[in-house]
Short mmCIF file of C-alpha atoms in Angstrom, two decimals:
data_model
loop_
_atom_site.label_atom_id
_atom_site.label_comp_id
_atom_site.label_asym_id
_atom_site.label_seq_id
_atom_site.Cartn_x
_atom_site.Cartn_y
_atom_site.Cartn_z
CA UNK A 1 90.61 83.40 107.55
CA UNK A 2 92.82 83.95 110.77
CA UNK A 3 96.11 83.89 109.83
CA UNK A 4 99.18 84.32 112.48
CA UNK A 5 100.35 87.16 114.36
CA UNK A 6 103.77 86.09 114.45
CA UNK A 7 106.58 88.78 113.53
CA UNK A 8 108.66 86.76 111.96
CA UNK A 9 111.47 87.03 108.47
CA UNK A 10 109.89 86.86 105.32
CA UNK A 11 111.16 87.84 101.88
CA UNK A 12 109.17 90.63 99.94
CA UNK A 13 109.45 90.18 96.23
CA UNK A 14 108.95 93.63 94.42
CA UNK A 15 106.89 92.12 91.83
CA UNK A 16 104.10 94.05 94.14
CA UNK A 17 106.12 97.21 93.19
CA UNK A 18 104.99 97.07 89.70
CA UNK A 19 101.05 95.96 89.59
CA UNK A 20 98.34 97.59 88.13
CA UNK A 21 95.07 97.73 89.74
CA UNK A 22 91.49 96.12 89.52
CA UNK A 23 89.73 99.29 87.69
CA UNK A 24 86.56 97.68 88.93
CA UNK A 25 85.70 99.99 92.01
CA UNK A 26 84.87 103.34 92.71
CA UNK A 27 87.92 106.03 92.87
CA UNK A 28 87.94 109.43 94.61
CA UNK A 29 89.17 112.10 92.12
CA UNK A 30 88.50 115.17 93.64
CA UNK A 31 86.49 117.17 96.32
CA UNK A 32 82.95 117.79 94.97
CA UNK A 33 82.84 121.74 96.42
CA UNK A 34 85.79 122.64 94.30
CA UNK A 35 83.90 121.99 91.20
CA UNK A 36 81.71 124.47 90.08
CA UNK A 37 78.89 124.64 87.23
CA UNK A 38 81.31 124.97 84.04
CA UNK A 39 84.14 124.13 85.32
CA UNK A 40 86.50 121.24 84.08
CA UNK A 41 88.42 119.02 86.28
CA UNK A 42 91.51 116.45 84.56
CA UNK A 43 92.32 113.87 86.42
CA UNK A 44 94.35 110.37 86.35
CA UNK A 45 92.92 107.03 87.03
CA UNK A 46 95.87 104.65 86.81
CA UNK A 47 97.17 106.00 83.17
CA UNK A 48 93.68 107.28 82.26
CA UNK A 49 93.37 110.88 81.51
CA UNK A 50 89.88 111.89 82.46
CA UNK A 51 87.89 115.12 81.56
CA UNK A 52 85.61 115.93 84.84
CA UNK A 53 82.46 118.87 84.27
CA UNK A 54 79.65 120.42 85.88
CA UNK A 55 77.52 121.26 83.88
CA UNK A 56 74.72 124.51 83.84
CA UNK A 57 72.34 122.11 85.52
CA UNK A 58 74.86 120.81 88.32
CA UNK A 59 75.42 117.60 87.03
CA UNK A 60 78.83 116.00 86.90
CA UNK A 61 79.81 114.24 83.95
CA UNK A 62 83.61 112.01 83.12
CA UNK A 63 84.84 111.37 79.44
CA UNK A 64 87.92 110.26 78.16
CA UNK A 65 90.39 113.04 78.40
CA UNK A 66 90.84 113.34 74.14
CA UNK A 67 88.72 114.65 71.53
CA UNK A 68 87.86 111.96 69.06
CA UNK A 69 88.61 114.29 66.20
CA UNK A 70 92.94 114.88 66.99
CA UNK A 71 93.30 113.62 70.60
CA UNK A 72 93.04 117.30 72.25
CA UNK A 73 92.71 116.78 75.72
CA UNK A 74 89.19 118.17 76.16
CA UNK A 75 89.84 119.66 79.53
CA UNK A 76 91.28 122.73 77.77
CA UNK A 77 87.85 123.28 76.37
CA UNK A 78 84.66 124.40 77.60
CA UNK A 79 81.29 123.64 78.98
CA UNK A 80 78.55 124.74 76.86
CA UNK A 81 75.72 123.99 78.64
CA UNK A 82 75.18 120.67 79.64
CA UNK A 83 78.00 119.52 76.77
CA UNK A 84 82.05 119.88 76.64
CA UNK A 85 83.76 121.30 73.81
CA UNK A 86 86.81 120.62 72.21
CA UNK A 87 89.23 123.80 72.29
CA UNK A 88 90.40 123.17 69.20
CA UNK A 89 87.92 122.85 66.34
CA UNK A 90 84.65 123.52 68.77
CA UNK A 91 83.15 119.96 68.49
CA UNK A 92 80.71 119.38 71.01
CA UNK A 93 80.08 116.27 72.97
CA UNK A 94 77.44 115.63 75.37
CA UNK A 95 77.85 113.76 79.02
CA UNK A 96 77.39 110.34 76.98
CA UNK A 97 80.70 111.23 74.94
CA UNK A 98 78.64 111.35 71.68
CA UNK A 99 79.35 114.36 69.33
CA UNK A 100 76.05 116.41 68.84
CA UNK A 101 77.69 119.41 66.90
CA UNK A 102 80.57 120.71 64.55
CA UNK A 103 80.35 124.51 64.06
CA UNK A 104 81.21 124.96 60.56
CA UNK A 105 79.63 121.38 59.13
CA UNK A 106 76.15 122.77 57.37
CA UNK A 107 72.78 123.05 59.38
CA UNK A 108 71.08 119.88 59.09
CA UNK A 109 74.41 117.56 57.55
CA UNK A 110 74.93 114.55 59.24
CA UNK A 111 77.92 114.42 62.02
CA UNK A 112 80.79 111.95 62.10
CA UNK A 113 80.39 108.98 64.78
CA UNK A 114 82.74 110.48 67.46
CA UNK A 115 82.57 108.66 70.64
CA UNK A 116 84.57 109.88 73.53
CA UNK A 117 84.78 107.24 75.78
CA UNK A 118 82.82 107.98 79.21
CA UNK A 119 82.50 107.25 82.75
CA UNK A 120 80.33 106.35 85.33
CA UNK A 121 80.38 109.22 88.02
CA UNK A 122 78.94 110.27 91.02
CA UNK A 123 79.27 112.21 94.39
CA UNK A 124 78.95 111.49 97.87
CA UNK A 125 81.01 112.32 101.50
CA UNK A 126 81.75 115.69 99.44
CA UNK A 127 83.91 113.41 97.03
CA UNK A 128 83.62 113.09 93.09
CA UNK A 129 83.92 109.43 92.32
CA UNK A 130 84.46 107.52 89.24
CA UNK A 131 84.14 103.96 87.69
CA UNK A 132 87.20 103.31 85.51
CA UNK A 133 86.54 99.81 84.77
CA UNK A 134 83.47 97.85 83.16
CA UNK A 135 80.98 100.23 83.30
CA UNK A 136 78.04 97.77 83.29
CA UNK A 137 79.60 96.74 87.05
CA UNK A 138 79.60 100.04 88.39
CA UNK A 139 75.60 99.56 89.92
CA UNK A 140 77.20 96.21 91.68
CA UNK A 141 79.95 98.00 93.58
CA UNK A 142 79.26 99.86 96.94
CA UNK A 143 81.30 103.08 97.72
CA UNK A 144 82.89 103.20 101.38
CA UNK A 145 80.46 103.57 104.05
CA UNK A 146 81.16 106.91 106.42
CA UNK A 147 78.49 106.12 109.22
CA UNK A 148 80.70 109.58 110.96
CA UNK A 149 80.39 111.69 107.92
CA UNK A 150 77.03 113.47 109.06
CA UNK A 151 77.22 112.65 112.76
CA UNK A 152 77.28 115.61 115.49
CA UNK A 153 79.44 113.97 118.12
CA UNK A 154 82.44 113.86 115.63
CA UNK A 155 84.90 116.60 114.29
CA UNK A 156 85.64 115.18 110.98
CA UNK A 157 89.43 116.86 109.12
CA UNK A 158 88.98 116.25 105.67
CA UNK A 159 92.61 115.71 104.01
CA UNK A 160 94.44 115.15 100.55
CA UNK A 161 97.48 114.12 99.39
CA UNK A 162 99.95 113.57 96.83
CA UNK A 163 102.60 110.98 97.01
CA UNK A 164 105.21 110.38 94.42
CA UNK A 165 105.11 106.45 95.14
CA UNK A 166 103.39 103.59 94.00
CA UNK A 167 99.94 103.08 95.57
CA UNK A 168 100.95 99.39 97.41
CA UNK A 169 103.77 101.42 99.58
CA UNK A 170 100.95 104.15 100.25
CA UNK A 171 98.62 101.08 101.69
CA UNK A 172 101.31 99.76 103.12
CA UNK A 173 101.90 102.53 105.08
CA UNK A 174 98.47 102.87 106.58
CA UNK A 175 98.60 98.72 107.27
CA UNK A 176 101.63 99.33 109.42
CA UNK A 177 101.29 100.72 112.66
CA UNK A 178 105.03 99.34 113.58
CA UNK A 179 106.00 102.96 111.87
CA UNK A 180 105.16 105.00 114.77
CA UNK A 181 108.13 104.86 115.39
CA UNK A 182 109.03 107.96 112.66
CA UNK A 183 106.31 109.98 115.18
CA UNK A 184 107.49 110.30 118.19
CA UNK A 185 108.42 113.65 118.36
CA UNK A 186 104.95 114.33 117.36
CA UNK A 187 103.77 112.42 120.10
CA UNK A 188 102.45 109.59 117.92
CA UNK A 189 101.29 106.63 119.32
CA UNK A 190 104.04 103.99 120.90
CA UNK A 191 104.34 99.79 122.05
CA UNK A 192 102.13 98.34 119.28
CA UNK A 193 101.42 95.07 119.75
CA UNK A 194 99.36 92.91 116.64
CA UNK A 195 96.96 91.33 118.61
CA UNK A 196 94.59 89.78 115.10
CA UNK A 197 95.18 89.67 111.56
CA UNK A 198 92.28 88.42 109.19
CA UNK A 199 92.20 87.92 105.54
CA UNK A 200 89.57 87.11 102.81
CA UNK A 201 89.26 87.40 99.15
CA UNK A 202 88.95 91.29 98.94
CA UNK A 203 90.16 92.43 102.35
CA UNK A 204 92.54 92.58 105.36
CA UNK A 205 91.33 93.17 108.89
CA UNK A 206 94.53 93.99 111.69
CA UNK A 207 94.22 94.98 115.14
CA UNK A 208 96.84 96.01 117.08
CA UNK A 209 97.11 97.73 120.73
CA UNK A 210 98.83 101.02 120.50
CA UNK A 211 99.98 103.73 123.50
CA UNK A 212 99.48 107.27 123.73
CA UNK A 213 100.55 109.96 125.94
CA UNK A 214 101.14 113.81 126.34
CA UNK A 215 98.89 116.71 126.01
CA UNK A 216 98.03 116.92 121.96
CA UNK A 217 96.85 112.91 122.88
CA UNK A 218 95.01 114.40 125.71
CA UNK A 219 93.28 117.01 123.74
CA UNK A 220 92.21 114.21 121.02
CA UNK A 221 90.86 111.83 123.13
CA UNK A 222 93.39 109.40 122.46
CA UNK A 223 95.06 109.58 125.84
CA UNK A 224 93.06 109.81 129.31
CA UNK A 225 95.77 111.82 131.05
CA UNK A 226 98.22 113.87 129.68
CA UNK A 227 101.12 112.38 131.87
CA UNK A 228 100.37 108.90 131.98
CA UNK A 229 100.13 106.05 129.02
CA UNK A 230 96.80 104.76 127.92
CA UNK A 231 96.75 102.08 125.50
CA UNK A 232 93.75 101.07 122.79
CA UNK A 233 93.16 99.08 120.48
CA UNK A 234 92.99 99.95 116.74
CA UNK A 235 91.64 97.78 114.04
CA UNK A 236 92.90 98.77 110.06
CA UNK A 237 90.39 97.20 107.79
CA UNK A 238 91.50 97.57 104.02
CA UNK A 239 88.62 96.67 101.83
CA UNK A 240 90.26 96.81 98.41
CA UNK A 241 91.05 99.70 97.35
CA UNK A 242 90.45 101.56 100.51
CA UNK A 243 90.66 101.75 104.35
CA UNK A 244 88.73 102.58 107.11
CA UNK A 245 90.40 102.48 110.24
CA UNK A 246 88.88 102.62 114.01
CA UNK A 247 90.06 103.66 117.33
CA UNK A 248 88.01 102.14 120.11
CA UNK A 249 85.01 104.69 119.29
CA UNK A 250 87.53 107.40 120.08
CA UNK A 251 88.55 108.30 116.28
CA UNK A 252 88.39 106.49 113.06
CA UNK A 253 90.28 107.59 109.71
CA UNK A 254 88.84 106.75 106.30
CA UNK A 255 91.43 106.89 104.05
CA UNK A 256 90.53 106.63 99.81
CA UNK A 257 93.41 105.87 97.38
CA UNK A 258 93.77 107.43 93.58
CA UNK A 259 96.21 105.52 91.87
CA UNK A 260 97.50 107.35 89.19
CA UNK A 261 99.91 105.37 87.73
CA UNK A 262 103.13 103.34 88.66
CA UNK A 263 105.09 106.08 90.58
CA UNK A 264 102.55 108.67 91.92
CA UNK A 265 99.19 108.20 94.00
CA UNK A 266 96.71 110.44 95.97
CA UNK A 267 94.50 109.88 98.57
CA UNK A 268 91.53 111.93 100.40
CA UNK A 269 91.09 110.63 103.73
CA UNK A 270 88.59 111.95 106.76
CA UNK A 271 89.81 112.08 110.41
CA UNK A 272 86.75 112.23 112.59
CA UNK A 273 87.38 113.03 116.49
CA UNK A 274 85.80 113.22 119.27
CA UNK A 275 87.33 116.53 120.75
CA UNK A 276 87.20 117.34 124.48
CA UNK A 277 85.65 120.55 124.41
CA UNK A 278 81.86 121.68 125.31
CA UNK A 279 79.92 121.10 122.23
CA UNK A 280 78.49 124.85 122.14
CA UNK A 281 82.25 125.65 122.14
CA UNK A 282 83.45 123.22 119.31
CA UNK A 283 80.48 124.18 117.32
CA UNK A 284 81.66 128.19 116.76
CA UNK A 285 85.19 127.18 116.70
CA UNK A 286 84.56 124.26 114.17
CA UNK A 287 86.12 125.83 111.39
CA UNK A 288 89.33 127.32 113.59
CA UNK A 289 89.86 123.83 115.11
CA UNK A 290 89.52 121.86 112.08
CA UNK A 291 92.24 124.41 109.82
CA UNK A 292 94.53 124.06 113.29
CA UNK A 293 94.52 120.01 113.72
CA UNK A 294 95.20 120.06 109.85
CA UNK A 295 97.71 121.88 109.50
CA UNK A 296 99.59 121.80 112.76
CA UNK A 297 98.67 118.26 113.47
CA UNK A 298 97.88 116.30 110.91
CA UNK A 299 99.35 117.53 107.80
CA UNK A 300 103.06 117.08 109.90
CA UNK A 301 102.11 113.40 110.55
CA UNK A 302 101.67 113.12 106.70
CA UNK A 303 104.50 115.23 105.50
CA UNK A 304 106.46 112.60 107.89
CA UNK A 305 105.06 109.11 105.97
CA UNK A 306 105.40 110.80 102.78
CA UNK A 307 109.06 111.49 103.07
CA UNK A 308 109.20 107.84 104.07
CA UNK A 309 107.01 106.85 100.89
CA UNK A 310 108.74 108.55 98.33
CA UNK A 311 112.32 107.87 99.58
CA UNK A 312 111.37 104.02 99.46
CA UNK A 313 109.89 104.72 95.69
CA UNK A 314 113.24 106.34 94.62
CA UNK A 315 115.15 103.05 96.43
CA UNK A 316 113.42 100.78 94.32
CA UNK A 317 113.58 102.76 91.43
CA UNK A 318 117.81 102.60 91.83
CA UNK A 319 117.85 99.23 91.92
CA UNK A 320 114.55 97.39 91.06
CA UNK A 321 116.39 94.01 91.97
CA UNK A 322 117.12 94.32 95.60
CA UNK A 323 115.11 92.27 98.29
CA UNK A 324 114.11 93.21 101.38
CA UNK A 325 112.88 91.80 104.16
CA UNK A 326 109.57 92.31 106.23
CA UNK A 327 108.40 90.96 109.32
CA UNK A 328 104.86 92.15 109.89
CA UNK A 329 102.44 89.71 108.43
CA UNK A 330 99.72 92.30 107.52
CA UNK A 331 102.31 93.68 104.80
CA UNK A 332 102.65 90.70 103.26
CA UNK A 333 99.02 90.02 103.63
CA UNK A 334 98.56 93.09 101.88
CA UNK A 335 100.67 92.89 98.99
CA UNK A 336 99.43 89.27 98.43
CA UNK A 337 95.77 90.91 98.05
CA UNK A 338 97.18 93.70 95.76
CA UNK A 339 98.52 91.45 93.40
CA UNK A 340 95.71 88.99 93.47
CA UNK A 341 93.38 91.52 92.90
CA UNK A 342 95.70 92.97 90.08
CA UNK A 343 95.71 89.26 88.47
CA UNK A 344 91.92 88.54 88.61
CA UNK A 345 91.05 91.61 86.73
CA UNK A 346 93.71 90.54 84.05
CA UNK A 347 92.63 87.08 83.73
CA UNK A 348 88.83 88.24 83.45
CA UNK A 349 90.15 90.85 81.06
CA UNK A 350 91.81 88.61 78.86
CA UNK A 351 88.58 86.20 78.76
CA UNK A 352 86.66 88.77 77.54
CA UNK A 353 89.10 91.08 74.91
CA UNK A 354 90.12 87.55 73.62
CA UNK A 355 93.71 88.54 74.81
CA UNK A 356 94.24 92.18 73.97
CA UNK A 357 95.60 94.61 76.54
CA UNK A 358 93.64 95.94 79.94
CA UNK A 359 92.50 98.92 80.11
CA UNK A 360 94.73 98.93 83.22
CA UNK A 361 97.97 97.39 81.63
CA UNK A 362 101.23 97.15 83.98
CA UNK A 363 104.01 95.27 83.72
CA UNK A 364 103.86 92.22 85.71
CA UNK A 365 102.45 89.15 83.88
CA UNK A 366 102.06 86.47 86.75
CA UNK A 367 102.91 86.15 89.97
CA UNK A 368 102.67 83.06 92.22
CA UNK A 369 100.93 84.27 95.47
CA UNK A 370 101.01 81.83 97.94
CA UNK A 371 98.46 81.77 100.91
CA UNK A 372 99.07 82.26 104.52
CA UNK A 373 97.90 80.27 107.16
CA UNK A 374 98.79 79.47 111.16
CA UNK A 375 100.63 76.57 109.59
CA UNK A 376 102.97 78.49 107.37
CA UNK A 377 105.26 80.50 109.78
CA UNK A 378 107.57 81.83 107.00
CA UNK A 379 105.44 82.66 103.57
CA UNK A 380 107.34 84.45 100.66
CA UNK A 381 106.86 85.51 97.41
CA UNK A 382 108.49 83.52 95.03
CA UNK A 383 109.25 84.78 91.69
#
């Protein structure tokens, strides 16, 4: 659905603030390299502790982050071959979460039904990735598709980050290309105009035309000339719960969330550029150029938004009841998808559990999320 491109007033209610999320996708936990055979990796999936391993074959495996026996988070245990065990008494539990030994039970007694809740998990784009929702859904959902990942005319930056902020001001920072303003003495881009905004049931499509200019804009591609203004067009495409982002065939960012719970969120993103130097050149200086345009380049850009992030976190944190006004329509676009998401999973959760508690609880009940349309020049969420 096209919906207008108007910048006008519109009242944000921090309801948005306080959602959970839909638990039925694929999350990025960690970088796949960094976990060797035997080691253990905990993570966070939105108030789930998680117990990552490789085990002596190579294979990852994810299970609920507590020993069935006393609740010992079984990341300070080991891998014993292709099984995890519990630091504190030695059980042992295979990649399934079953138990399949106690060391001082007699050979040949029967073992306790134990069941350590696990996870689907797999790796791809160098990423580990996990299923924290309905596990029978996992085959259904696709992970992001990185057509650049593997391709030689790109430089790809691989990137993580850690945000003390909830994850809908983390997307709403990479929806809104009106911040560019906070870059300019990086020599970010300038003059964005939103030219389209789309919508649909899981996503939100904006393009915008953006400026560059100056020499680091010149060396990326992004600029023709170092001392005059080129301008391009950028299109942000959030699929929930991630974004992949596209610069006129120039650059494109794929940027994967990790919400970990209502006031702190990661992300692993890939910047893949197309770098004007000879490719025999970039090729032996690959590794020099990529550690340079992270940490000189990119990693400054970030450091910037996630100032901006967490000192809007703490705001709302001081007083939860203040309203504030937005007047880019992709934000509210945005934040009506994150809640509607948020809400669907409930409902469906609530069908099936007969009314118990989601696996991904939060605090907001219901929320009435009105559509947008070209008809409805001033939408708002009404509490």
């Amino acid at each position: 659905m096209e919906l207008a491109t108007t910048l006008k007033s519109q009242t944000v209610q921090n309801a948005v603030r306080e959602v959970g999320i839909n638990p039925n996708y694929w999350y990025p936990v960690g970088w796949a390299s960094q976990l060797k055979a035997g080691d253990i990796m905990p993570v966070v999936i939105w108030q789930q502790a998680i117990a990552v391993y490789r085990d002596e074959t190579g294979q990852i495996h994810a299970l609920e982050d507590a020993c069935p026996h006393k609740g010992i988070a079984l990341h300070k245990g080991k891998v014993q071959g292709c099984h995890l065990t519990c630091a504190y008494h030695g059980w042992e539990f295979n990649g399934h979460g079953e138990c399949v030994s106690i060391p001082y039970l007699p050979e040949g007694q029967k073992l306790p039904r134990a069941q350590a809740r696990h996870y689907p998990v797999q790796e791809k784009y160098n990423l580990i990735w996990l299923f924290p929702g309905e596990p029978t859904l996992a085959a259904s959902q696709e992970l992001p598709n990185v057509p650049e990942f593997d391709h030689p005319d790109y430089l790809m930056i691989p990137l993580a980050a850690h945000m003390q902020s909830h994850f809908s001001i983390c997307n709403e920072n990479a929806m809104d290309v009106f911040h560019g303003f906070l870059h300019q003495n990086l020599q970010g881009w300038f003059n964005p105009v939103l030219k389209s905004l789309r919508e649909t049931e899981t996503s939100v499509c904006a393009e915008y035309d953006v400026s560059y200019k100056g020499r680091m804009a010149k060396f990326l591609g992004l600029s023709d000339k170092a001392d005059q203004v080129t301008t391009r067009r950028i299109s942000i495409n959030y699929n929930y719960p991630h974004y992949a982002t596209s610069l006129e065939g120039v650059s494109s960012v794929y940027l994967m969330r990790l919400p970990i719970g209502l006031r702190e969120s990661r992300s692993f993103a890939f910047f893949f550029l197309k770098v004007r130097l000879p490719k025999w050149l970039l090729n032996r200086l690959e590794p020099i150029v990529q550690k340079v345009l992270r940490d000189f380049v990119f990693m400054r850009f970030l450091s910037q938004d996630i100032e901006m992030m967490e000192s809007e976190q703490r705001s709302y944190l001081a007083n939860p009841e203040r309203r504030y006004v937005e007047i880019n329509p992709a934000i509210i676009a945005l934040e009506r998808l994150i809640i509607r998401q948020y809400e669907q999973f409930m409902q469906k959760s609530s069908q099936l559990r007969n009314n118990q508690p989601s696996l991904a609880s939060g605090t907001l009940s219901s929320v009435n999320v009105p559509s947008q349309t070209e008809s409805t020049p001033n939408n708002s969420f009404v509490g």
